[in-house]
Short mmCIF file of C-alpha atoms and ligand atoms in Angstrom, two decimals:
data_model
loop_
_atom_site.label_atom_id
_atom_site.label_comp_id
_atom_site.label_asym_id
_atom_site.label_seq_id
_atom_site.Cartn_x
_atom_site.Cartn_y
_atom_site.Cartn_z
CA UNK A 1140 -0.77 1.68 36.33
CA UNK A 1141 -1.67 1.72 32.76
CA UNK A 1142 0.27 -0.81 30.49
CA UNK A 1143 2.68 0.63 28.01
CA UNK A 1144 0.99 0.53 24.71
CA UNK A 1145 2.44 -2.07 22.54
CA UNK A 1146 1.34 -2.98 19.05
CA UNK A 1147 2.52 -5.51 16.43
CA UNK A 1148 2.53 -5.83 12.94
CA UNK A 1149 2.44 -9.56 11.97
CA UNK A 1150 2.60 -10.32 8.45
CA UNK A 1151 3.41 -13.72 6.90
CA UNK A 1152 6.04 -14.01 4.15
CA UNK A 1153 3.90 -15.37 1.40
CA UNK A 1154 4.44 -12.85 -1.16
CA UNK A 1155 4.89 -9.24 -1.59
CA UNK A 1156 3.10 -7.15 1.01
CA UNK A 1157 -0.31 -5.72 -0.22
CA UNK A 1158 -1.02 -2.10 0.07
CA UNK A 1159 -3.75 -3.07 2.72
CA UNK A 1160 -1.01 -4.56 4.60
CA UNK A 1161 1.08 -1.49 4.39
CA UNK A 1162 -1.98 0.56 5.67
CA UNK A 1163 -2.34 -1.90 8.64
CA UNK A 1164 1.31 -1.46 9.49
CA UNK A 1165 0.87 2.39 9.02
CA UNK A 1166 -2.13 2.60 11.38
CA UNK A 1167 -0.37 0.53 13.97
CA UNK A 1168 2.56 2.84 13.92
CA UNK A 1169 0.48 6.05 14.03
CA UNK A 1170 -1.47 4.47 17.20
CA UNK A 1171 1.76 3.36 18.66
CA UNK A 1172 3.43 6.67 18.49
CA UNK A 1173 0.50 8.83 19.35
CA UNK A 1174 0.19 6.69 22.46
CA UNK A 1175 4.04 6.92 23.19
CA UNK A 1176 3.97 3.23 22.89
CA UNK A 1177 6.14 0.80 20.93
CA UNK A 1178 5.50 -1.25 17.68
CA UNK A 1179 7.09 -4.41 16.80
CA UNK A 1180 7.21 -6.61 13.64
CA UNK A 1181 6.56 -10.35 14.09
CA UNK A 1182 7.10 -12.60 11.03
CA UNK A 1183 4.46 -15.15 11.11
CA UNK A 1184 6.07 -18.05 9.12
CA UNK A 1185 4.44 -21.16 10.49
CA UNK A 1186 3.00 -22.25 7.36
CA UNK A 1187 6.26 -23.31 5.78
CA UNK A 1188 4.58 -24.40 2.58
CA UNK A 1189 3.64 -20.93 1.73
CA UNK A 1190 6.98 -19.30 2.54
CA UNK A 1191 8.24 -17.28 -0.47
CA UNK A 1192 11.91 -16.39 -0.62
CA UNK A 1193 12.55 -12.58 -0.72
CA UNK A 1194 8.93 -11.71 0.93
CA UNK A 1195 10.51 -10.88 4.40
CA UNK A 1196 13.13 -8.57 2.80
CA UNK A 1197 10.30 -7.10 0.93
CA UNK A 1198 8.34 -6.37 4.17
CA UNK A 1199 11.39 -4.63 5.60
CA UNK A 1200 11.95 -2.33 2.45
CA UNK A 1201 8.44 -1.44 2.28
CA UNK A 1202 8.18 -0.27 5.77
CA UNK A 1203 11.24 1.53 5.48
CA UNK A 1204 10.31 3.25 2.32
CA UNK A 1205 7.09 4.40 4.08
CA UNK A 1206 8.98 5.72 7.19
CA UNK A 1207 7.51 3.22 9.63
CA UNK A 1208 10.25 2.84 12.16
CA UNK A 1209 10.07 -0.36 14.24
CA UNK A 1210 11.08 -0.49 18.05
CA UNK A 1211 11.56 -4.33 17.69
CA UNK A 1212 11.58 -6.92 15.03
CA UNK A 1213 13.79 -9.78 13.61
CA UNK A 1214 16.55 -7.35 12.26
CA UNK A 1215 16.24 -4.94 15.29
CA UNK A 1216 15.89 -7.55 17.89
CA UNK A 1217 14.33 -6.52 21.16
CA UNK A 1218 13.54 -8.01 24.63
CA UNK A 1219 11.33 -10.56 23.24
CA UNK A 1220 13.52 -12.16 20.49
CA UNK A 1221 13.09 -14.11 18.41
CA UNK A 1222 10.68 -12.25 16.27
CA UNK A 1223 10.36 -14.90 13.63
CA UNK A 1224 7.85 -17.64 14.58
CA UNK A 1225 9.63 -20.40 12.99
CA UNK A 1226 12.51 -19.58 15.46
CA UNK A 1227 10.20 -19.75 18.27
CA UNK A 1228 8.92 -23.32 17.50
CA UNK A 1229 9.86 -24.97 20.65
CA UNK A 1230 8.03 -22.52 22.86
CA UNK A 1231 4.53 -23.30 21.71
CA UNK A 1232 3.85 -26.94 22.53
CA UNK A 1233 4.15 -26.10 26.12
CA UNK A 1234 0.76 -24.09 25.94
CA UNK A 1235 -0.95 -26.50 23.59
CA UNK A 1236 -0.34 -29.12 26.36
CA UNK A 1237 -1.44 -26.87 29.01
CA UNK A 1238 -4.81 -26.56 27.18
CA UNK A 1239 -5.09 -30.38 26.65
CA UNK A 1240 -4.48 -30.92 30.33
CA UNK A 1241 -6.96 -28.48 31.42
CA UNK A 1242 -9.69 -30.18 28.97
CA UNK A 1243 -9.78 -27.45 26.46
CA UNK A 1244 -7.83 -29.30 23.68
CA UNK A 1245 -7.29 -32.65 22.53
CA UNK A 1246 -5.07 -34.93 20.41
CA UNK A 1247 -6.59 -36.02 17.00
CA UNK A 1248 -5.11 -38.76 14.77
CA UNK A 1249 -7.47 -38.73 11.92
CA UNK A 1250 -5.69 -39.29 8.66
CA UNK A 1251 -6.39 -37.13 5.56
CA UNK A 1252 -8.67 -39.85 4.11
CA UNK A 1253 -10.70 -40.07 7.29
CA UNK A 1254 -11.22 -36.36 7.27
CA UNK A 1255 -12.28 -36.44 3.76
CA UNK A 1256 -14.60 -39.23 4.56
CA UNK A 1257 -16.26 -37.25 7.27
CA UNK A 1258 -16.82 -34.23 4.98
CA UNK A 1259 -18.36 -36.37 2.33
CA UNK A 1260 -20.54 -38.07 4.80
CA UNK A 1261 -21.68 -34.67 6.10
CA UNK A 1262 -22.32 -33.21 2.78
CA UNK A 1263 -24.50 -36.38 1.78
CA UNK A 1264 -26.48 -35.65 4.84
CA UNK A 1265 -26.96 -32.05 3.60
CA UNK A 1266 -24.81 -30.28 6.30
CA UNK A 1267 -23.99 -26.97 4.67
CA UNK A 1268 -20.42 -26.56 6.08
CA UNK A 1269 -19.03 -29.81 7.16
CA UNK A 1270 -16.52 -29.38 9.81
CA UNK A 1271 -14.72 -30.86 12.86
CA UNK A 1272 -16.72 -29.51 15.68
CA UNK A 1273 -18.50 -30.34 19.00
CA UNK A 1274 -20.90 -32.87 17.45
CA UNK A 1275 -18.73 -34.44 14.66
CA UNK A 1276 -15.60 -34.82 17.04
CA UNK A 1277 -17.59 -37.64 18.78
CA UNK A 1278 -17.31 -39.75 15.42
CA UNK A 1279 -13.50 -39.17 14.94
CA UNK A 1280 -10.36 -40.74 16.02
CA UNK A 1281 -9.14 -38.45 19.00
CA UNK A 1282 -8.34 -38.52 22.62
CA UNK A 1283 -11.99 -37.88 23.51
CA UNK A 1284 -13.11 -41.09 21.58
CA UNK A 1285 -10.29 -43.37 21.92
CA UNK A 1286 -9.50 -45.25 25.02
CA UNK A 1287 -6.70 -43.59 26.98
CA UNK A 1288 -4.28 -46.53 26.86
CA UNK A 1289 -4.65 -46.21 23.00
CA UNK A 1290 -3.94 -42.59 23.00
CA UNK A 1291 -0.89 -43.14 25.10
CA UNK A 1292 0.30 -46.01 22.90
CA UNK A 1293 -0.06 -43.84 19.81
CA UNK A 1294 1.67 -40.91 21.18
CA UNK A 1295 4.39 -43.05 22.39
CA UNK A 1296 5.03 -44.84 19.07
CA UNK A 1297 5.08 -41.55 17.34
CA UNK A 1298 1.69 -41.86 15.46
CA UNK A 1299 1.02 -38.50 13.66
CA UNK A 1300 -1.33 -36.17 15.57
CA UNK A 1301 -2.67 -32.72 15.61
CA UNK A 1302 -3.97 -30.84 18.83
CA UNK A 1303 -7.20 -29.25 18.16
CA UNK A 1304 -9.36 -26.67 20.35
CA UNK A 1305 -12.34 -28.05 22.02
CA UNK A 1306 -14.76 -25.31 21.18
CA UNK A 1307 -17.80 -25.54 23.33
CA UNK A 1308 -21.07 -26.46 21.72
CA UNK A 1309 -23.32 -23.76 22.93
CA UNK A 1310 -22.04 -20.49 23.91
CA UNK A 1311 -22.10 -16.98 23.03
CA UNK A 1312 -18.78 -15.39 22.66
CA UNK A 1313 -18.48 -11.60 23.00
CA UNK A 1314 -15.68 -9.43 22.19
CA UNK A 1315 -15.60 -5.69 21.97
CA UNK A 1316 -13.93 -4.21 18.92
CA UNK A 1317 -12.73 -0.75 19.11
CA UNK A 1318 -14.18 0.02 15.63
CA UNK A 1319 -17.39 -2.06 15.58
CA UNK A 1320 -18.32 -2.10 19.14
CA UNK A 1321 -19.59 -5.28 20.44
CA UNK A 1322 -19.24 -8.50 18.30
CA UNK A 1323 -21.03 -11.62 19.11
CA UNK A 1324 -20.60 -15.18 17.72
CA UNK A 1325 -22.05 -18.19 18.56
CA UNK A 1326 -19.79 -21.12 19.31
CA UNK A 1327 -21.38 -23.26 17.23
CA UNK A 1328 -20.17 -21.44 14.11
CA UNK A 1329 -16.58 -22.21 15.06
CA UNK A 1330 -14.76 -25.32 14.37
CA UNK A 1331 -12.39 -27.20 16.57
CA UNK A 1332 -9.35 -25.33 15.03
CA UNK A 1333 -5.99 -27.26 14.81
CA UNK A 1334 -3.50 -25.70 17.37
CA UNK A 1335 -0.45 -27.98 16.59
CA UNK A 1336 0.21 -29.43 13.28
CA UNK A 1337 1.50 -32.74 12.83
CA UNK A 1338 5.01 -31.27 11.87
CA UNK A 1339 5.20 -29.81 15.29
CA UNK A 1340 4.50 -26.27 14.12
CA UNK A 1341 1.88 -24.28 15.86
CA UNK A 1342 -0.95 -23.00 13.25
CA UNK A 1343 -1.63 -19.08 13.02
CA UNK A 1344 -4.00 -19.19 15.86
CA UNK A 1345 -2.13 -20.81 18.69
CA UNK A 1346 1.11 -18.93 17.73
CA UNK A 1347 -0.61 -15.64 17.30
CA UNK A 1348 -2.13 -15.63 20.70
CA UNK A 1349 1.00 -16.97 22.56
CA UNK A 1350 3.08 -14.66 21.13
CA UNK A 1351 0.86 -11.59 21.50
CA UNK A 1352 0.73 -12.57 25.21
CA UNK A 1353 4.39 -13.10 25.72
CA UNK A 1354 5.24 -9.96 23.67
CA UNK A 1355 3.03 -7.92 25.87
CA UNK A 1356 0.79 -6.70 22.95
CA UNK A 1357 -1.85 -4.35 24.35
CA UNK A 1358 -3.84 -3.59 21.00
CA UNK A 1359 -4.26 -5.72 18.00
CA UNK A 1360 -4.98 -3.52 15.06
CA UNK A 1361 -5.41 -5.56 11.77
CA UNK A 1362 -7.55 -6.27 8.75
CA UNK A 1363 -11.21 -6.91 8.79
CA UNK A 1364 -10.54 -10.47 7.45
CA UNK A 1365 -9.28 -11.49 10.66
CA UNK A 1366 -12.55 -10.68 12.56
CA UNK A 1367 -14.10 -13.94 12.10
CA UNK A 1368 -11.10 -15.44 14.10
CA UNK A 1369 -11.33 -13.09 16.91
CA UNK A 1370 -13.93 -15.10 19.06
CA UNK A 1371 -11.53 -18.12 18.71
CA UNK A 1372 -8.80 -15.91 19.99
CA UNK A 1373 -10.92 -14.90 22.84
CA UNK A 1374 -11.53 -18.49 23.78
CA UNK A 1375 -7.75 -19.07 23.63
CA UNK A 1376 -6.94 -16.25 25.83
CA UNK A 1377 -9.71 -17.51 28.38
CA UNK A 1378 -8.57 -20.96 28.40
CA UNK A 1379 -4.85 -19.98 28.81
CA UNK A 1380 -5.81 -17.97 31.86
CA UNK A 1381 -4.68 -14.57 30.05
CA UNK A 1382 -7.99 -12.95 29.80
CA UNK A 1383 -6.89 -10.07 32.10
CA UNK A 1384 -4.12 -9.01 29.82
CA UNK A 1385 -6.07 -9.76 26.51
CA UNK A 1386 -5.26 -7.07 24.09
CA UNK A 1387 -7.98 -4.81 22.57
CA UNK A 1388 -8.99 -5.64 19.08
CA UNK A 1389 -9.41 -3.04 16.20
CA UNK A 1390 -10.47 -4.71 12.88
CA UNK A 1391 -9.81 -2.08 9.89
CA UNK A 1392 -12.35 -1.87 7.25
CA UNK A 1393 -11.41 -3.39 3.80
CA UNK A 1394 -9.86 -1.67 0.94
CA UNK A 1395 -12.34 -2.15 -1.91
CA UNK A 1396 -11.79 -1.93 -5.48
CA UNK A 1397 -12.46 1.27 -7.17
CA UNK A 1398 -16.11 0.66 -8.26
CA UNK A 1399 -16.82 -0.73 -4.67
CA UNK A 1400 -17.28 -4.21 -5.96
CA UNK A 1401 -15.19 -6.50 -3.74
CA UNK A 1402 -12.00 -6.39 -1.84
CA UNK A 1403 -8.86 -5.08 -3.71
CA UNK A 1404 -6.79 -8.19 -3.78
CA UNK A 1405 -3.24 -9.04 -4.31
CA UNK A 1406 -4.22 -10.80 -7.50
CA UNK A 1407 -5.54 -7.54 -8.91
CA UNK A 1408 -1.76 -6.95 -9.51
CA UNK A 1409 -1.65 -4.19 -12.26
CA UNK A 1410 -4.93 -5.54 -13.83
CA UNK A 1411 -7.05 -2.32 -12.41
CA UNK A 1412 -4.44 0.03 -14.09
CA UNK A 1413 -2.55 0.84 -10.98
CA UNK A 1414 -0.23 -1.00 -8.37
CA UNK A 1415 -1.41 -2.82 -5.58
CA UNK A 1416 2.07 -3.15 -4.04
CA UNK A 1417 4.46 -0.53 -2.54
CA UNK A 1418 7.38 -1.87 -4.28
CA UNK A 1419 8.03 -3.51 -7.35
CA UNK A 1420 8.21 -7.24 -7.17
CA UNK A 1421 9.27 -10.28 -9.26
CA UNK A 1422 7.68 -13.53 -8.26
CA UNK A 1423 10.79 -15.75 -7.46
CA UNK A 1424 9.23 -18.84 -9.02
CA UNK A 1425 7.07 -17.67 -12.01
CA UNK A 1426 9.41 -14.60 -12.91
CA UNK A 1427 6.24 -12.57 -13.01
CA UNK A 1428 6.56 -8.81 -12.34
CA UNK A 1429 4.27 -6.67 -10.47
CA UNK A 1430 4.86 -2.84 -10.22
CA UNK A 1431 5.22 -0.80 -7.08
CA UNK A 1432 4.25 2.60 -6.05
CA UNK A 1433 7.88 3.77 -5.41
CA UNK A 1434 8.99 2.69 -8.63
CA UNK A 1435 6.02 4.22 -10.52
CA UNK A 1436 7.03 7.69 -9.14
CA UNK A 1437 5.05 8.01 -6.03
CA UNK A 1438 6.79 9.88 -3.16
CA UNK A 1439 6.89 7.94 -0.03
CA UNK A 1440 5.54 10.99 2.05
CA UNK A 1441 2.57 11.57 -0.10
CA UNK A 1442 1.96 7.90 -0.51
CA UNK A 1443 1.73 7.57 3.37
CA UNK A 1444 -0.55 10.55 3.72
CA UNK A 1445 -2.76 9.08 1.00
CA UNK A 1446 -2.90 5.53 2.82
CA UNK A 1447 -3.65 7.34 6.07
CA UNK A 1448 -6.85 8.59 4.60
CA UNK A 1449 -8.03 5.25 3.21
CA UNK A 1450 -10.20 4.51 5.98
CA UNK A 1451 -9.54 7.30 8.52
CA UNK A 1452 -10.07 11.06 8.48
CA UNK A 1453 -8.93 13.90 10.91
CA UNK A 1454 -12.53 15.22 11.05
CA UNK A 1455 -11.26 18.60 9.57
CA UNK A 1456 -10.81 19.97 6.14
CA UNK A 1457 -6.95 19.43 6.33
CA UNK A 1458 -5.78 16.80 3.76
CA UNK A 1459 -2.00 17.23 4.15
CA UNK A 1460 -0.07 15.78 6.89
CA UNK A 1461 3.34 14.96 7.56
CA UNK A 1462 4.12 11.78 9.51
CA UNK A 1463 4.47 13.74 12.70
CA UNK A 1464 1.30 15.50 12.19
CA UNK A 1465 -0.60 12.23 11.29
CA UNK A 1466 0.68 10.78 14.48
CA UNK A 1467 -0.71 13.75 16.45
CA UNK A 1468 -3.97 13.74 14.82
CA UNK A 1469 -4.50 10.04 14.57
CA UNK A 1470 -7.13 8.17 16.63
CA UNK A 1471 -8.84 4.83 16.34
CA UNK A 1472 -12.30 6.40 16.94
CA UNK A 1473 -12.09 8.40 13.70
CA UNK A 1474 -11.46 4.91 11.38
CA UNK A 1475 -14.73 4.32 9.60
CA UNK A 1476 -16.75 1.02 9.83
CA UNK A 1477 -17.33 0.49 6.30
CA UNK A 1478 -14.99 -0.54 3.43
CA UNK A 1479 -12.89 2.14 1.84
CA UNK A 1480 -12.81 2.37 -2.09
CA UNK A 1481 -9.57 2.74 -3.59
CA UNK A 1482 -9.14 5.81 -5.54
CA UNK A 1483 -5.83 6.21 -7.43
CA UNK A 1484 -6.77 9.81 -8.67
CA UNK A 1485 -6.59 10.66 -5.19
CA UNK A 1486 -2.92 9.06 -4.86
CA UNK A 1487 -1.93 11.18 -7.93
CA UNK A 1488 -3.33 14.28 -6.36
CA UNK A 1489 -1.16 13.70 -3.18
CA UNK A 1490 1.66 13.00 -5.34
CA UNK A 1491 1.33 16.32 -7.21
CA UNK A 1492 0.97 18.24 -3.80
CA UNK A 1493 3.84 16.81 -2.41
CA UNK A 1494 5.99 17.34 -5.51
CA UNK A 1495 4.92 20.93 -5.85
CA UNK A 1496 5.98 21.52 -2.35
CA UNK A 1497 9.54 20.41 -2.86
CA UNK A 1498 12.20 23.19 -3.68
CA UNK A 1499 13.09 23.74 -7.17
CA UNK A 1500 16.66 22.57 -6.67
CA UNK A 1501 15.51 19.23 -5.50
CA UNK A 1502 13.10 18.90 -8.59
CA UNK A 1503 15.76 19.98 -10.83
CA UNK A 1504 17.68 16.71 -9.84
CA UNK A 1505 14.76 14.67 -11.23
CA UNK A 1506 14.99 16.37 -14.46
CA UNK A 1507 18.94 16.18 -14.55
CA UNK A 1508 19.01 12.48 -13.75
CA UNK A 1509 16.47 11.66 -16.52
CA UNK A 1510 18.41 13.48 -19.27
CA UNK A 1511 19.55 11.23 -22.07
CA UNK A 1512 23.06 10.97 -22.85
CA UNK A 1513 24.41 13.92 -25.15
CA UNK A 1514 21.86 16.19 -23.54
CA UNK A 1515 23.36 18.72 -21.24
CA UNK A 1516 21.81 21.18 -19.01
CA UNK A 1517 23.17 23.46 -16.35
CA UNK A 1518 21.30 23.13 -12.94
CA UNK A 1519 20.29 26.67 -13.05
CA UNK A 1520 18.32 26.09 -16.35
CA UNK A 1521 16.79 22.89 -15.06
CA UNK A 1522 15.66 24.66 -11.98
CA UNK A 1523 13.95 27.31 -14.26
CA UNK A 1524 12.42 24.54 -16.12
CA UNK A 1525 11.15 22.81 -13.17
CA UNK A 1526 9.74 26.01 -11.56
CA UNK A 1527 7.37 26.50 -14.65
CA UNK A 1528 6.64 22.89 -15.22
CA UNK A 1529 5.94 21.61 -11.57
CA UNK A 1530 2.18 22.57 -11.72
CA UNK A 1531 1.84 20.34 -14.62
CA UNK A 1532 3.34 17.11 -13.51
CA UNK A 1533 2.32 14.20 -11.43
CA UNK A 1534 5.53 12.22 -11.37
CA UNK A 1535 9.19 12.86 -11.15
CA UNK A 1536 9.77 11.22 -14.29
CA UNK A 1537 7.30 13.50 -16.10
CA UNK A 1538 9.86 16.35 -16.00
CA UNK A 1539 11.78 14.77 -18.73
CA UNK A 1540 8.81 13.49 -20.53
CA UNK A 1541 6.77 16.69 -20.58
CA UNK A 1542 9.71 19.09 -20.95
CA UNK A 1543 11.89 17.44 -23.50
CA UNK A 1544 11.11 20.40 -25.85
CA UNK A 1545 13.21 22.60 -23.93
CA UNK A 1546 16.00 20.40 -25.08
CA UNK A 1547 15.20 19.09 -28.57
CA UNK A 1548 13.10 21.01 -31.29
CA UNK A 1549 9.70 19.38 -32.18
CA UNK A 1550 10.11 16.93 -35.03
CA UNK A 1551 6.15 16.71 -35.07
CA UNK A 1552 3.47 19.03 -34.59
CA UNK A 1553 -0.17 18.91 -33.33
CA UNK A 1554 -1.58 18.27 -36.56
CA UNK A 1555 -5.20 18.97 -35.33
CA UNK A 1556 -4.30 22.38 -33.72
CA UNK A 1557 -2.26 23.20 -37.03
CA UNK A 1558 -5.33 22.33 -39.14
CA UNK A 1559 -7.42 24.59 -37.08
CA UNK A 1560 -5.14 27.44 -35.84
CA UNK A 1561 -2.31 28.02 -38.40
CA UNK A 1562 -2.92 30.71 -40.91
CA UNK A 1563 -0.88 32.58 -43.40
CA UNK A 1564 -1.40 35.90 -41.40
CA UNK A 1565 -0.16 34.30 -38.25
CA UNK A 1566 2.89 32.80 -40.04
CA UNK A 1567 3.90 36.33 -41.39
CA UNK A 1568 3.63 37.70 -37.95
CA UNK A 1569 5.74 35.08 -36.56
CA UNK A 1570 8.40 35.73 -38.99
CA UNK A 1571 8.23 39.29 -38.26
CA UNK A 1572 8.54 38.69 -34.47
CA UNK A 1573 11.39 36.32 -35.11
CA UNK A 1574 13.33 38.80 -37.03
CA UNK A 1575 12.74 41.49 -34.54
CA UNK A 1576 13.84 39.54 -31.56
CA UNK A 1577 17.44 40.53 -32.65
CA UNK A 1578 16.81 44.17 -31.69
CA UNK A 1579 15.49 43.37 -28.11
CA UNK A 1580 17.59 44.94 -25.50
CA UNK A 1581 16.83 41.87 -22.95
CA UNK A 1582 15.64 38.51 -23.71
CA UNK A 1583 13.24 37.76 -20.86
CA UNK A 1584 9.49 36.56 -20.95
CA UNK A 1585 8.13 40.18 -20.31
CA UNK A 1586 10.28 42.06 -23.06
CA UNK A 1587 9.51 39.22 -25.62
CA UNK A 1588 5.90 39.29 -24.76
CA UNK A 1589 5.61 43.22 -25.27
CA UNK A 1590 7.47 42.61 -28.58
CA UNK A 1591 4.79 39.76 -29.64
CA UNK A 1592 1.87 41.99 -28.71
CA UNK A 1593 3.62 44.94 -30.78
CA UNK A 1594 3.93 42.85 -33.88
CA UNK A 1595 0.34 41.33 -33.68
CA UNK A 1596 -0.96 44.80 -33.35
CA UNK A 1597 0.62 45.87 -36.35
CA UNK A 1598 -0.65 42.82 -38.24
CA UNK A 1599 -4.44 43.26 -37.16
CA UNK A 1600 -4.16 40.09 -34.97
CA UNK A 1601 -5.41 39.23 -31.54
CA UNK A 1602 -3.24 37.14 -29.16
CA UNK A 1603 -5.92 34.54 -28.97
CA UNK A 1604 -5.94 33.94 -32.59
CA UNK A 1605 -2.47 33.01 -32.89
CA UNK A 1606 -1.05 31.76 -29.45
CA UNK A 1607 -1.88 27.98 -29.82
CA UNK A 1608 -0.11 28.12 -33.35
CA UNK A 1609 2.83 29.94 -31.84
CA UNK A 1610 2.94 27.01 -29.10
CA UNK A 1611 3.09 24.23 -31.35
CA UNK A 1612 5.57 26.05 -33.50
CA UNK A 1613 7.82 26.14 -30.66
CA UNK A 1614 6.77 22.99 -28.59
CA UNK A 1615 5.02 20.60 -31.03
CA UNK A 1616 2.24 20.29 -28.58
CA UNK A 1617 -0.94 21.99 -27.52
CA UNK A 1618 -0.51 22.53 -24.06
CA UNK A 1619 2.09 23.78 -21.70
CA UNK A 1620 3.34 26.36 -19.21
CA UNK A 1621 3.30 30.03 -20.13
CA UNK A 1622 4.83 30.34 -23.67
CA UNK A 1623 6.85 33.38 -22.88
CA UNK A 1624 8.63 31.69 -20.05
CA UNK A 1625 9.30 28.88 -22.35
CA UNK A 1626 10.77 31.21 -24.92
CA UNK A 1627 13.01 32.77 -22.39
CA UNK A 1628 14.19 29.43 -21.39
CA UNK A 1629 14.97 28.07 -24.89
CA UNK A 1630 16.79 31.28 -25.92
CA UNK A 1631 16.76 33.54 -28.87
CA UNK A 1632 18.38 31.68 -31.42
CA UNK A 1633 16.48 28.45 -30.65
CA UNK A 1634 13.35 30.32 -30.85
CA UNK A 1635 14.33 31.86 -34.04
CA UNK A 1636 15.07 28.59 -35.60
CA UNK A 1637 12.06 26.88 -34.47
CA UNK A 1638 9.83 29.55 -36.01
CA UNK A 1639 11.63 29.36 -39.30
CA UNK A 1640 11.25 25.53 -39.38
CA UNK A 1641 7.62 25.24 -38.28
CA UNK A 1642 6.67 28.12 -40.87
CA UNK A 1643 8.28 26.09 -43.60
CA UNK A 1644 6.85 22.63 -42.30
CA UNK A 1645 3.52 23.83 -41.76
CA UNK A 1646 2.90 25.91 -44.65
CA UNK A 1647 0.13 23.51 -46.12
CA UNK A 1648 -1.99 24.75 -43.41
CA UNK A 1649 -1.32 28.64 -44.18
CA UNK A 1650 -4.65 29.73 -45.61
N1 LIG B 882 -0.17 -13.53 9.95
C1 LIG B 882 -1.72 -12.60 9.76
C2 LIG B 882 -1.60 -11.98 8.46
O1 LIG B 882 -1.02 -12.52 7.87
C3 LIG B 882 -1.52 -11.73 10.94
C4 LIG B 882 -3.19 -11.40 11.29
C5 LIG B 882 -2.98 -10.71 12.72
O2 LIG B 882 -2.75 -9.65 12.83
O3 LIG B 882 -3.45 -11.31 13.67
O4 LIG B 882 -2.08 -11.13 8.21
#
């Protein structure tokens, strides 16, 4: 019987979750749900020196914001609890010892100085990458070189030691990656990795394999930066006797900087002009702040849709997908092999689409919430404003930023447009138009427009000659939604007042 699909997202809480990490979590989620399987979150915190307070909570908050629902985790619990590696510490030694007994791992007692000396020695002998491996291990202090009774004595007397994997000297290690196909690595390229550290904690490599096995993981979907470790993991599965249930691997292509030069890293912070984190983050030590997509005004569903397309495509023209549709359409086969350039314009485009798709009543709430104190607006009026503004905004906060002129008369006018478009003839027509507004039976966009056209005709003017001038008179700015709709919303008296003020303030341009 086929095994139930079980995937894991296994971040280390060493800082805020990078956008690439969020994509990894998303692909795991889409795959698990598509296959009717489970997704768990495991916190890989074996490197206590890199632990950052708040980072774990940040991971939970980020996944929750994206709508990635976990089946098992440190907070949800589950059949394989605990899900934090630091809490699983007592479980790992047994497997390291199993490897030692089988001759696939060994104790190493070398001090930091001795390791440095070895590296210096190799460097002097022009070895390109000095490492503890099948050749150098013979010159070091370990249970392969020291007499058995000395090893025993050292272990009993509590001498610090690590346990290292005994990587074979000459062996081709093969693994099949679901995205890359067969990957071949020669064992001489792998060093004798530490499996257990001197503080009794496992390293990432051992803990990762032991946990993936015990947690019955069927597919490991992770970033490409882990591909070089995969052959080592294959050796561990083999030596631990778990090759039969070894998970399948899928290493995701890197997220590249927008210019394609190098990977988009955490350190890019806001330097490239956009966030690299899902949520705002303040470094607990330095106090340094990094911005997040959520706070910048990105909607979670648009952000997720955007992320899904950073490395995957459905093979059709469709670009807008709900989470359920993504789950339905997702497949690992359609993940690209090469790195994906990050394109913030695309993220903005998605946001615009998702924003516009929302009901006006919901969009109105964004505007109402942003109104400064002292400015009142009924929900009905807010709805009218957002309905004509929504095609022009990217973020919820833009509604207030771009629509302030619905509430406050302009105090400045676009001078360039004024210099080019304001005219004495136009100003006269505006005054006539303003006066005639009093006699209109209704005050709606169509009636107002008919009136304006009539006045312009009487004055021998074409609408194209004066429209921009009238726009800056009423809004101060050169662009915006349909001006007649703006007039309808700001109302008769306010329109009249603004025309009067503008005609006076812009008189210097009236040629
Ligand atoms: N803890 C590793 C990380 O930080 C997990 C890598 C893996 O998925 O195997 O990304």
